[in-house]
Amino acid sequence: MERGYKRHLQAIEIYKPGKPLDEVRREYGLDRIVKLASNENPFGPSPLAVEAMRKAATQVHMYPDGPCTQLRSALAEKLKLPEEWFIFTNGSNELIELLCGAYLRRGEKAILPHPTFSVYYNAVTAQEGEKVIVPLCEDFSFDVKAIVDSIDSNTRIVFISNPNNPTGTYMNTEGIKAILSKLPDEGLVFMDEAYAEFVEASDYPSGSELLKNDHRIVVSRTFSKAYGLAGLRIGYGIARPEVIEGLERLRQPFNVNAMAQAAALAALRDEEHLKKTVENNRTEKIRLVKALEGLGLRPVASQANFILVDTGYSGEEIFALLLQKGVIVRYLGPELPTHIRVTIGTPEENDFFLSALRSVLESMGT
Ligand SMILES: Cc1ncc(COP(=O)(O)O)c(C=O)c1O
C-alpha cells in the first residue's frame, strides 16, 4: 500500500493567505491599513444582516436548516425559478469542489481560460481531470474561438469566471452560445457569476436565463462580494434538477451554517445596501481608472469590483512597497509579473491607495 496522501495531490499548491492585518500593522508600525486584496465589500455587511446574525446567535446550539429552506424560497421567488434548481454551499468555492467531485471523471477534460480563479485548477487536479489551458487574448478578453476549438467529445466542464478573476473581463452572450453549440450533451458550462452584481455591460449573459433553455449550465453565485458576507461562507448554485441531484449527493448535510443563512436572507432584502455598494463601485471605478492612467499605468477594463493594472514595474515589488505604506493589494505571481490587482474601495480608501501608489512610483523613479 502506498504511504501518505494521494500522489496526484502534490500538484496542488497549498493556499497561502495574506498576513493577518494586525501582524502587518505591528510589523510596519502602521496606524492605518487599507485592505484592497480580496474583492470584499468596502462598506461591510448590511446592518440588517448583522441584526439577523444577532438573533440567529441565540439558536446556534441547534443544527442549521440543511436545505436552506427560507433562503431557497426567497431566491426562487426573486429569480422566478423552481426551488429544486438551487443548491446552497459553504461559499461558492464548495460548489466548485462539488461540481468536479460529482461530474469530472479521471482523465476527462476541463477547459480553463487562463489566467482565472485558482480554485478551479485545484478542483480539477483533485479529481485527476485533464486541465485544458486556453490563454486569454493579449488584451485579457476571453479567446472564444480558442475555447470552442479546444472542446471535444471528452470535454466535461468549461469554466467561465464571468467576469473573470483576476482580469475583470467578461464573456458576452454570443460567446457562451458559441461554447454551448460545440459542447457535448453531457458537458457543463460553469458560469461563475461571483461579481455579477457589478456588471454594467448590456450584452452580459444571464446564466439563470440561459439555463431555462439549456440543461448544460451551472450558475454560481455568492454572498461574499456585493453582499458583504465573505466571512460567513455562503454561496449557491443554480442548475437543472438532474444536475443538482449529483451535487446534492456529495454535499455535507449541514454545510451552510445558521448565521450565514440568516444573514444572507436579510442581506438579500437590503436592496439599499446593495445599491449603495454597486453605485460606489461604478463611480469609483471610473475615478480609479482615470487616476491610474494619469500615473502612466495601464488598467484593464473591468466589469467587476477590482482592477488589474499593469504597473510597468515588478508587481511583487510594488505590492511589497504598498504594504509598507499600509495598503494591501494582490500580486498575482510570475505569470503576470508587472501587474497588481486592486479592489475598488470607498472613496477614502481609494485616495489612500492612490497616494501610497504615487509615492511608491516616485521612489522608483517615474
Ligand atoms: C471568480 C470567483 N469565484 C468564486 C469566488 C469565491 O467566492 P466564495 O467566497 O463564495 O467561495 C471568488 C473569490 O474570490 C472568485 O473570484
mmCIF file of C-alpha atoms and ligand atoms in Angstrom:
data_model
loop_
_atom_site.group_PDB
_atom_site.id
_atom_site.type_symbol
_atom_site.label_atom_id
_atom_site.label_comp_id
_atom_site.label_asym_id
_atom_site.label_seq_id
_atom_site.Cartn_x
_atom_site.Cartn_y
_atom_site.Cartn_z
ATOM 1 C CA MET A 1 0.000 0.000 0.000
ATOM 2 C CA GLU A 2 1.314 3.482 -0.920
ATOM 3 C CA ARG A 3 2.107 5.637 2.105
ATOM 4 C CA GLY A 4 0.769 9.125 2.770
ATOM 5 C CA TYR A 5 -1.749 11.122 0.826
ATOM 6 C CA LYS A 6 -2.620 10.574 -2.840
ATOM 7 C CA ARG A 7 0.382 11.408 -5.004
ATOM 8 C CA HIS A 8 -1.539 13.492 -7.571
ATOM 9 C CA LEU A 9 -2.443 15.988 -4.830
ATOM 10 C CA GLN A 10 1.187 17.123 -4.817
ATOM 11 C CA ALA A 11 0.328 19.189 -7.895
ATOM 12 C CA ILE A 12 -1.962 21.354 -5.746
ATOM 13 C CA GLU A 13 -0.315 24.397 -4.167
ATOM 14 C CA ILE A 14 -1.333 24.871 -0.561
ATOM 15 C CA TYR A 15 -3.233 28.174 -0.391
ATOM 16 C CA LYS A 16 -1.167 30.908 1.200
ATOM 17 C CA PRO A 17 -3.383 33.592 2.708
ATOM 18 C CA GLY A 18 -2.066 37.132 3.120
ATOM 19 C CA LYS A 19 -0.698 38.161 6.508
ATOM 20 C CA PRO A 20 -3.325 38.962 9.161
ATOM 21 C CA LEU A 21 -3.974 42.719 9.334
ATOM 22 C CA ASP A 22 -2.741 43.001 12.926
ATOM 23 C CA GLU A 23 0.553 41.414 12.007
ATOM 24 C CA VAL A 24 1.049 43.840 9.109
ATOM 25 C CA ARG A 25 0.193 46.753 11.408
ATOM 26 C CA ARG A 26 2.727 45.645 14.022
ATOM 27 C CA GLU A 27 5.461 44.713 11.546
ATOM 28 C CA TYR A 28 5.446 48.073 9.786
ATOM 29 C CA GLY A 29 4.338 50.215 12.728
ATOM 30 C CA LEU A 30 1.268 51.464 10.843
ATOM 31 C CA ASP A 31 -1.750 53.388 12.109
ATOM 32 C CA ARG A 32 -3.974 52.710 9.179
ATOM 33 C CA ILE A 33 -4.307 49.697 6.915
ATOM 34 C CA VAL A 34 -6.477 49.534 3.835
ATOM 35 C CA LYS A 35 -7.102 46.051 2.503
ATOM 36 C CA LEU A 36 -7.912 46.035 -1.183
ATOM 37 C CA ALA A 37 -6.793 42.483 -1.854
ATOM 38 C CA SER A 38 -9.780 40.143 -1.778
ATOM 39 C CA ASN A 39 -12.609 41.945 -3.558
ATOM 40 C CA GLU A 40 -14.669 42.308 -0.402
ATOM 41 C CA ASN A 41 -17.426 44.871 0.150
ATOM 42 C CA PRO A 42 -15.769 48.070 1.428
ATOM 43 C CA PHE A 43 -18.948 49.061 3.293
ATOM 44 C CA GLY A 44 -19.043 45.812 5.260
ATOM 45 C CA PRO A 45 -22.159 43.687 5.724
ATOM 46 C CA SER A 46 -25.677 45.070 5.567
ATOM 47 C CA PRO A 47 -26.814 46.271 9.019
ATOM 48 C CA LEU A 48 -29.899 44.101 8.533
ATOM 49 C CA ALA A 49 -27.625 41.070 8.124
ATOM 50 C CA VAL A 50 -25.778 41.924 11.326
ATOM 51 C CA GLU A 51 -29.085 42.195 13.175
ATOM 52 C CA ALA A 52 -30.245 38.862 11.753
ATOM 53 C CA MET A 53 -27.000 37.238 12.910
ATOM 54 C CA ARG A 54 -27.509 38.582 16.412
ATOM 55 C CA LYS A 55 -30.875 36.867 16.548
ATOM 56 C CA ALA A 56 -29.536 33.666 14.991
ATOM 57 C CA ALA A 57 -26.683 33.578 17.523
ATOM 58 C CA THR A 58 -29.030 32.541 20.315
ATOM 59 C CA GLN A 59 -30.035 29.447 18.364
ATOM 60 C CA VAL A 60 -26.652 28.034 17.387
ATOM 61 C CA HIS A 61 -26.959 25.095 19.764
ATOM 62 C CA MET A 62 -29.174 23.623 17.055
ATOM 63 C CA TYR A 63 -28.039 22.317 13.668
ATOM 64 C CA PRO A 64 -28.833 24.581 10.753
ATOM 65 C CA ASP A 65 -31.584 24.016 8.225
ATOM 66 C CA GLY A 66 -29.810 21.666 5.780
ATOM 67 C CA PRO A 67 -31.672 22.644 2.587
ATOM 68 C CA CYS A 68 -31.682 26.396 3.467
ATOM 69 C CA THR A 69 -35.463 26.468 3.113
ATOM 70 C CA GLN A 70 -36.131 30.182 3.636
ATOM 71 C CA LEU A 71 -33.268 31.409 1.511
ATOM 72 C CA ARG A 72 -34.187 28.924 -1.190
ATOM 73 C CA SER A 73 -37.720 30.162 -1.327
ATOM 74 C CA ALA A 74 -36.656 33.833 -1.323
ATOM 75 C CA LEU A 75 -34.228 33.300 -4.214
ATOM 76 C CA ALA A 76 -36.616 31.129 -6.185
ATOM 77 C CA GLU A 77 -39.179 33.916 -5.945
ATOM 78 C CA LYS A 78 -36.677 36.628 -6.829
ATOM 79 C CA LEU A 79 -35.300 34.806 -9.861
ATOM 80 C CA LYS A 80 -38.616 33.197 -10.840
ATOM 81 C CA LEU A 81 -37.132 29.722 -10.907
ATOM 82 C CA PRO A 82 -38.260 26.468 -9.261
ATOM 83 C CA GLU A 83 -36.885 25.841 -5.759
ATOM 84 C CA GLU A 84 -35.395 22.492 -6.848
ATOM 85 C CA TRP A 85 -32.996 24.298 -9.179
ATOM 86 C CA PHE A 86 -30.898 25.606 -6.245
ATOM 87 C CA ILE A 87 -28.108 24.212 -4.090
ATOM 88 C CA PHE A 88 -26.535 26.131 -1.192
ATOM 89 C CA THR A 89 -22.873 25.840 -0.374
ATOM 90 C CA ASN A 90 -20.142 26.881 2.044
ATOM 91 C CA GLY A 91 -19.034 29.735 -0.176
ATOM 92 C CA SER A 92 -19.196 29.211 -3.909
ATOM 93 C CA ASN A 93 -15.779 27.556 -3.515
ATOM 94 C CA GLU A 94 -17.574 24.498 -2.203
ATOM 95 C CA LEU A 95 -19.796 24.415 -5.278
ATOM 96 C CA ILE A 96 -16.685 24.204 -7.481
ATOM 97 C CA GLU A 97 -15.482 21.200 -5.488
ATOM 98 C CA LEU A 98 -18.893 19.527 -5.589
ATOM 99 C CA LEU A 99 -19.110 20.082 -9.339
ATOM 100 C CA CYS A 100 -15.771 18.428 -10.057
ATOM 101 C CA GLY A 101 -16.378 15.749 -7.429
ATOM 102 C CA ALA A 102 -19.704 14.758 -8.945
ATOM 103 C CA TYR A 103 -19.087 15.273 -12.668
ATOM 104 C CA LEU A 104 -15.406 15.170 -13.590
ATOM 105 C CA ARG A 105 -14.117 11.642 -14.069
ATOM 106 C CA ARG A 106 -10.392 10.821 -14.123
ATOM 107 C CA GLY A 107 -8.898 11.839 -17.474
ATOM 108 C CA GLU A 108 -11.898 13.865 -18.577
ATOM 109 C CA LYS A 109 -11.222 17.395 -19.740
ATOM 110 C CA ALA A 110 -11.946 20.654 -18.015
ATOM 111 C CA ILE A 111 -11.346 23.794 -20.042
ATOM 112 C CA LEU A 112 -9.727 26.652 -18.161
ATOM 113 C CA PRO A 113 -9.355 30.071 -19.769
ATOM 114 C CA HIS A 114 -6.100 31.299 -18.296
ATOM 115 C CA PRO A 115 -5.386 33.059 -16.012
ATOM 116 C CA THR A 116 -8.531 32.555 -13.979
ATOM 117 C CA PHE A 117 -9.675 31.807 -10.430
ATOM 118 C CA SER A 118 -7.194 29.427 -8.776
ATOM 119 C CA VAL A 119 -9.750 27.186 -7.106
ATOM 120 C CA TYR A 120 -10.834 25.756 -10.491
ATOM 121 C CA TYR A 121 -7.372 24.342 -11.253
ATOM 122 C CA ASN A 122 -7.142 22.664 -7.853
ATOM 123 C CA ALA A 123 -10.626 21.167 -8.014
ATOM 124 C CA VAL A 124 -9.814 19.621 -11.403
ATOM 125 C CA THR A 125 -6.468 18.290 -10.196
ATOM 126 C CA ALA A 126 -8.081 16.772 -7.103
ATOM 127 C CA GLN A 127 -10.293 14.646 -9.377
ATOM 128 C CA GLU A 128 -7.437 13.764 -11.744
ATOM 129 C CA GLY A 129 -9.156 15.561 -14.578
ATOM 130 C CA GLU A 130 -7.191 16.870 -17.524
ATOM 131 C CA LYS A 131 -6.678 20.630 -17.467
ATOM 132 C CA VAL A 132 -7.020 22.195 -20.903
ATOM 133 C CA ILE A 133 -5.466 25.634 -20.516
ATOM 134 C CA VAL A 134 -6.693 28.239 -23.014
ATOM 135 C CA PRO A 135 -4.836 31.563 -22.674
ATOM 136 C CA LEU A 136 -6.834 34.776 -22.692
ATOM 137 C CA CYS A 137 -6.186 37.151 -25.592
ATOM 138 C CA GLU A 138 -3.459 39.747 -25.238
ATOM 139 C CA ASP A 139 -5.966 42.344 -24.019
ATOM 140 C CA PHE A 140 -7.184 39.780 -21.439
ATOM 141 C CA SER A 141 -10.523 39.197 -23.164
ATOM 142 C CA PHE A 142 -11.699 35.581 -23.496
ATOM 143 C CA ASP A 143 -10.445 33.844 -26.619
ATOM 144 C CA VAL A 144 -13.827 32.380 -27.517
ATOM 145 C CA LYS A 145 -12.624 30.799 -30.750
ATOM 146 C CA ALA A 146 -9.738 29.030 -28.995
ATOM 147 C CA ILE A 147 -12.091 27.852 -26.230
ATOM 148 C CA VAL A 148 -14.565 26.485 -28.775
ATOM 149 C CA ASP A 149 -11.748 24.855 -30.768
ATOM 150 C CA SER A 150 -10.473 23.094 -27.658
ATOM 151 C CA ILE A 151 -13.835 21.417 -26.924
ATOM 152 C CA ASP A 152 -14.053 17.744 -27.915
ATOM 153 C CA SER A 153 -16.118 14.692 -27.032
ATOM 154 C CA ASN A 154 -14.099 14.243 -23.815
ATOM 155 C CA THR A 155 -14.827 17.768 -22.535
ATOM 156 C CA ARG A 156 -16.869 17.639 -19.341
ATOM 157 C CA ILE A 157 -16.608 21.131 -17.819
ATOM 158 C CA VAL A 158 -15.891 24.576 -19.253
ATOM 159 C CA PHE A 159 -15.078 27.098 -16.527
ATOM 160 C CA ILE A 160 -16.092 30.661 -17.268
ATOM 161 C CA SER A 161 -15.495 33.130 -14.474
ATOM 162 C CA ASN A 162 -17.757 35.893 -15.679
ATOM 163 C CA PRO A 163 -16.422 38.479 -15.060
ATOM 164 C CA ASN A 164 -13.060 36.802 -14.832
ATOM 165 C CA ASN A 165 -10.912 36.957 -11.741
ATOM 166 C CA PRO A 166 -8.192 38.393 -11.890
ATOM 167 C CA THR A 167 -8.765 40.372 -15.097
ATOM 168 C CA GLY A 168 -12.308 41.743 -14.680
ATOM 169 C CA THR A 169 -13.018 40.997 -18.338
ATOM 170 C CA TYR A 170 -16.264 39.273 -19.337
ATOM 171 C CA MET A 171 -17.740 36.923 -21.920
ATOM 172 C CA ASN A 172 -20.871 38.076 -23.739
ATOM 173 C CA THR A 173 -23.984 36.031 -24.532
ATOM 174 C CA GLU A 174 -22.718 35.239 -28.000
ATOM 175 C CA GLY A 175 -19.542 33.711 -26.534
ATOM 176 C CA ILE A 176 -21.462 31.449 -24.171
ATOM 177 C CA LYS A 177 -23.753 30.369 -27.015
ATOM 178 C CA ALA A 178 -20.740 29.519 -29.206
ATOM 179 C CA ILE A 179 -19.414 27.282 -26.419
ATOM 180 C CA LEU A 180 -22.785 25.586 -25.969
ATOM 181 C CA SER A 181 -23.052 24.948 -29.699
ATOM 182 C CA LYS A 182 -19.899 22.787 -29.596
ATOM 183 C CA LEU A 183 -20.217 21.250 -26.130
ATOM 184 C CA PRO A 184 -21.256 17.565 -25.849
ATOM 185 C CA ASP A 185 -24.664 16.852 -24.333
ATOM 186 C CA GLU A 186 -23.007 15.613 -21.087
ATOM 187 C CA GLY A 187 -20.753 18.664 -20.869
ATOM 188 C CA LEU A 188 -21.346 21.527 -18.415
ATOM 189 C CA VAL A 189 -20.554 25.227 -18.569
ATOM 190 C CA PHE A 190 -19.755 26.558 -15.107
ATOM 191 C CA MET A 191 -20.839 30.190 -15.229
ATOM 192 C CA ASP A 192 -19.226 31.725 -12.173
ATOM 193 C CA GLU A 193 -21.166 34.918 -11.507
ATOM 194 C CA ALA A 194 -19.380 35.879 -8.273
ATOM 195 C CA TYR A 195 -19.189 39.517 -9.439
ATOM 196 C CA ALA A 196 -22.403 39.704 -11.499
ATOM 197 C CA GLU A 197 -23.972 42.441 -9.366
ATOM 198 C CA PHE A 198 -21.243 44.856 -10.508
ATOM 199 C CA VAL A 199 -21.538 44.218 -14.241
ATOM 200 C CA GLU A 200 -22.668 47.100 -16.450
ATOM 201 C CA ALA A 201 -22.198 45.615 -19.940
ATOM 202 C CA SER A 202 -25.529 45.301 -21.739
ATOM 203 C CA ASP A 203 -24.524 42.071 -23.548
ATOM 204 C CA TYR A 204 -23.596 40.296 -20.321
ATOM 205 C CA PRO A 205 -25.310 36.897 -20.310
ATOM 206 C CA SER A 206 -27.648 35.869 -17.518
ATOM 207 C CA GLY A 207 -26.787 32.283 -16.631
ATOM 208 C CA SER A 208 -30.131 31.678 -14.981
ATOM 209 C CA GLU A 209 -31.949 32.825 -18.151
ATOM 210 C CA LEU A 210 -29.830 30.609 -20.441
ATOM 211 C CA LEU A 211 -30.442 27.729 -18.074
ATOM 212 C CA LYS A 212 -34.139 27.803 -18.915
ATOM 213 C CA ASN A 213 -33.330 26.545 -22.411
ATOM 214 C CA ASP A 214 -30.193 24.516 -21.796
ATOM 215 C CA HIS A 215 -29.565 21.815 -19.190
ATOM 216 C CA ARG A 216 -25.755 22.112 -19.534
ATOM 217 C CA ILE A 217 -25.356 25.259 -17.456
ATOM 218 C CA VAL A 218 -24.387 25.520 -13.803
ATOM 219 C CA VAL A 219 -24.597 29.056 -12.446
ATOM 220 C CA SER A 220 -22.560 30.011 -9.408
ATOM 221 C CA ARG A 221 -23.407 32.936 -7.155
ATOM 222 C CA THR A 222 -22.028 34.146 -3.858
ATOM 223 C CA PHE A 223 -22.849 36.373 -0.896
ATOM 224 C CA SER A 224 -19.116 37.079 -0.421
ATOM 225 C CA LYS A 225 -18.727 40.033 -2.751
ATOM 226 C CA ALA A 226 -21.504 42.605 -3.332
ATOM 227 C CA TYR A 227 -23.470 41.281 -0.336
ATOM 228 C CA GLY A 228 -20.509 41.693 2.007
ATOM 229 C CA LEU A 229 -20.660 38.316 3.766
ATOM 230 C CA ALA A 230 -17.311 36.748 2.795
ATOM 231 C CA GLY A 231 -16.511 35.772 6.372
ATOM 232 C CA LEU A 232 -19.671 33.688 6.681
ATOM 233 C CA ARG A 233 -19.008 31.443 3.669
ATOM 234 C CA ILE A 234 -22.248 31.202 1.738
ATOM 235 C CA GLY A 235 -22.919 30.824 -1.958
ATOM 236 C CA TYR A 236 -25.268 28.896 -4.189
ATOM 237 C CA GLY A 237 -25.580 27.106 -7.468
ATOM 238 C CA ILE A 238 -28.446 27.120 -9.949
ATOM 239 C CA ALA A 239 -28.866 24.226 -12.366
ATOM 240 C CA ARG A 240 -31.454 21.794 -13.662
ATOM 241 C CA PRO A 241 -32.684 19.335 -11.015
ATOM 242 C CA GLU A 242 -30.951 16.384 -12.712
ATOM 243 C CA VAL A 243 -27.634 18.251 -12.391
ATOM 244 C CA ILE A 244 -28.375 19.458 -8.851
ATOM 245 C CA GLU A 245 -29.004 15.832 -7.849
ATOM 246 C CA GLY A 246 -25.363 14.854 -8.444
ATOM 247 C CA LEU A 247 -24.141 17.813 -6.408
ATOM 248 C CA GLU A 248 -26.565 17.139 -3.553
ATOM 249 C CA ARG A 249 -25.272 13.584 -3.190
ATOM 250 C CA LEU A 250 -21.821 14.929 -2.310
ATOM 251 C CA ARG A 251 -22.947 17.832 -0.148
ATOM 252 C CA GLN A 252 -22.466 17.598 3.618
ATOM 253 C CA PRO A 253 -25.856 17.645 5.396
ATOM 254 C CA PHE A 254 -25.185 20.903 7.292
ATOM 255 C CA ASN A 255 -22.692 22.625 5.006
ATOM 256 C CA VAL A 256 -24.153 26.137 5.372
ATOM 257 C CA ASN A 257 -24.182 27.412 8.945
ATOM 258 C CA ALA A 258 -27.191 29.033 10.603
ATOM 259 C CA MET A 259 -25.674 32.513 10.979
ATOM 260 C CA ALA A 260 -24.803 32.565 7.276
ATOM 261 C CA GLN A 261 -28.341 31.571 6.273
ATOM 262 C CA ALA A 262 -29.939 34.229 8.450
ATOM 263 C CA ALA A 263 -27.533 36.924 7.271
ATOM 264 C CA ALA A 264 -27.886 36.042 3.597
ATOM 265 C CA LEU A 265 -31.674 36.209 3.793
ATOM 266 C CA ALA A 266 -31.513 39.643 5.424
ATOM 267 C CA ALA A 267 -28.828 40.871 3.004
ATOM 268 C CA LEU A 268 -30.946 39.822 0.059
ATOM 269 C CA ARG A 269 -33.747 42.041 1.363
ATOM 270 C CA ASP A 270 -31.478 45.042 1.966
ATOM 271 C CA GLU A 271 -31.681 46.456 -1.528
ATOM 272 C CA GLU A 272 -30.435 49.824 -0.357
ATOM 273 C CA HIS A 273 -27.122 48.420 0.868
ATOM 274 C CA LEU A 274 -26.609 46.583 -2.409
ATOM 275 C CA LYS A 275 -27.478 49.697 -4.397
ATOM 276 C CA LYS A 276 -25.033 51.819 -2.418
ATOM 277 C CA THR A 277 -22.316 49.189 -2.942
ATOM 278 C CA VAL A 278 -22.876 48.911 -6.687
ATOM 279 C CA GLU A 279 -23.149 52.678 -7.174
ATOM 280 C CA ASN A 280 -19.924 53.339 -5.254
ATOM 281 C CA ASN A 281 -18.193 50.700 -7.379
ATOM 282 C CA ARG A 282 -19.437 52.288 -10.586
ATOM 283 C CA THR A 283 -18.318 55.825 -9.789
ATOM 284 C CA GLU A 284 -15.075 54.873 -8.035
ATOM 285 C CA LYS A 285 -14.083 52.556 -10.865
ATOM 286 C CA ILE A 286 -14.235 55.469 -13.311
ATOM 287 C CA ARG A 287 -12.221 57.654 -10.940
ATOM 288 C CA LEU A 288 -9.599 54.977 -10.203
ATOM 289 C CA VAL A 289 -9.088 54.103 -13.863
ATOM 290 C CA LYS A 290 -8.560 57.765 -14.694
ATOM 291 C CA ALA A 291 -6.133 58.223 -11.815
ATOM 292 C CA LEU A 292 -4.167 55.069 -12.707
ATOM 293 C CA GLU A 293 -3.921 56.194 -16.307
ATOM 294 C CA GLY A 294 -2.837 59.599 -15.052
ATOM 295 C CA LEU A 295 0.044 57.870 -13.275
ATOM 296 C CA GLY A 296 1.084 56.352 -16.588
ATOM 297 C CA LEU A 297 -0.177 52.850 -15.721
ATOM 298 C CA ARG A 298 -2.382 50.587 -17.801
ATOM 299 C CA PRO A 299 -5.572 49.385 -16.114
ATOM 300 C CA VAL A 300 -7.570 46.576 -17.763
ATOM 301 C CA ALA A 301 -11.245 47.447 -18.444
ATOM 302 C CA SER A 302 -13.149 45.730 -15.636
ATOM 303 C CA GLN A 303 -16.775 44.717 -15.107
ATOM 304 C CA ALA A 304 -16.104 43.690 -11.523
ATOM 305 C CA ASN A 305 -15.196 45.327 -8.191
ATOM 306 C CA PHE A 306 -11.461 45.149 -8.833
ATOM 307 C CA ILE A 307 -8.983 46.399 -11.386
ATOM 308 C CA LEU A 308 -5.996 44.584 -12.819
ATOM 309 C CA VAL A 309 -3.329 47.103 -13.620
ATOM 310 C CA ASP A 310 -0.029 46.877 -15.428
ATOM 311 C CA THR A 311 2.425 48.928 -13.394
ATOM 312 C CA GLY A 312 5.352 48.555 -15.779
ATOM 313 C CA TYR A 313 7.487 47.576 -12.766
ATOM 314 C CA SER A 314 7.783 44.370 -10.773
ATOM 315 C CA GLY A 315 4.285 43.747 -9.404
ATOM 316 C CA GLU A 316 5.854 41.922 -6.466
ATOM 317 C CA GLU A 317 7.956 44.929 -5.579
ATOM 318 C CA ILE A 318 5.053 47.352 -5.907
ATOM 319 C CA PHE A 319 2.988 45.039 -3.707
ATOM 320 C CA ALA A 320 5.716 44.971 -1.045
ATOM 321 C CA LEU A 321 6.226 48.749 -1.091
ATOM 322 C CA LEU A 322 2.478 49.415 -0.875
ATOM 323 C CA LEU A 323 2.282 47.011 2.064
ATOM 324 C CA GLN A 324 4.876 49.072 3.945
ATOM 325 C CA LYS A 325 2.578 52.059 3.491
ATOM 326 C CA GLY A 326 -0.426 50.150 4.802
ATOM 327 C CA VAL A 327 -2.135 49.224 1.536
ATOM 328 C CA ILE A 328 -2.705 45.574 0.782
ATOM 329 C CA VAL A 329 -3.274 44.726 -2.876
ATOM 330 C CA ARG A 330 -2.792 41.421 -4.715
ATOM 331 C CA TYR A 331 0.293 40.375 -6.591
ATOM 332 C CA LEU A 332 -0.642 37.602 -8.998
ATOM 333 C CA GLY A 333 2.609 35.719 -9.453
ATOM 334 C CA PRO A 334 5.228 35.353 -12.166
ATOM 335 C CA GLU A 335 2.706 34.876 -14.980
ATOM 336 C CA LEU A 336 1.591 38.485 -14.515
ATOM 337 C CA PRO A 337 4.951 39.875 -13.406
ATOM 338 C CA THR A 338 4.202 43.586 -13.768
ATOM 339 C CA HIS A 339 0.558 43.617 -12.670
ATOM 340 C CA ILE A 340 -1.234 44.101 -9.391
ATOM 341 C CA ARG A 341 -4.942 43.642 -8.700
ATOM 342 C CA VAL A 342 -6.695 46.203 -6.557
ATOM 343 C CA THR A 343 -10.193 46.022 -5.125
ATOM 344 C CA ILE A 344 -12.301 49.142 -5.596
ATOM 345 C CA GLY A 345 -12.831 50.556 -2.116
ATOM 346 C CA THR A 346 -14.635 53.533 -0.629
ATOM 347 C CA PRO A 347 -13.559 56.980 -1.934
ATOM 348 C CA GLU A 348 -11.327 57.436 1.149
ATOM 349 C CA GLU A 349 -9.709 54.009 0.753
ATOM 350 C CA ASN A 350 -9.066 54.633 -2.916
ATOM 351 C CA ASP A 351 -7.489 58.020 -2.138
ATOM 352 C CA PHE A 352 -5.256 56.363 0.449
ATOM 353 C CA PHE A 353 -4.248 53.721 -2.124
ATOM 354 C CA LEU A 354 -3.604 56.293 -4.857
ATOM 355 C CA SER A 355 -1.487 58.485 -2.656
ATOM 356 C CA ALA A 356 0.575 55.457 -1.498
ATOM 357 C CA LEU A 357 0.952 54.286 -5.093
ATOM 358 C CA ARG A 358 2.013 57.730 -6.238
ATOM 359 C CA SER A 359 4.730 57.862 -3.609
ATOM 360 C CA VAL A 360 5.862 54.274 -4.408
ATOM 361 C CA LEU A 361 6.140 55.134 -8.087
ATOM 362 C CA GLU A 362 8.062 58.286 -7.272
ATOM 363 C CA SER A 363 10.506 56.280 -5.197
ATOM 364 C CA MET A 364 11.003 54.009 -8.187
ATOM 365 C CA GLY A 365 11.959 56.913 -10.380
ATOM 366 C CA THR A 366 8.941 57.741 -12.582
HETATM 367 C C1 LIG B 1 -14.415 34.067 -9.645
HETATM 368 C C2 LIG B 1 -14.633 33.733 -8.222
HETATM 369 N N1 LIG B 1 -15.465 32.751 -7.910
HETATM 370 C C3 LIG B 1 -15.678 32.407 -6.629
HETATM 371 C C4 LIG B 1 -15.039 33.058 -5.600
HETATM 372 C C5 LIG B 1 -15.182 32.560 -4.206
HETATM 373 O O1 LIG B 1 -16.236 33.002 -3.577
HETATM 374 P P1 LIG B 1 -16.783 32.384 -2.231
HETATM 375 O O2 LIG B 1 -16.344 33.319 -1.169
HETATM 376 O O3 LIG B 1 -18.253 32.357 -2.470
HETATM 377 O O4 LIG B 1 -16.238 30.991 -2.025
HETATM 378 C C6 LIG B 1 -14.181 34.109 -5.875
HETATM 379 C C7 LIG B 1 -13.498 34.784 -4.760
HETATM 380 O O5 LIG B 1 -12.521 35.437 -4.860
HETATM 381 C C8 LIG B 1 -13.959 34.446 -7.214
HETATM 382 O O6 LIG B 1 -13.106 35.414 -7.555
#
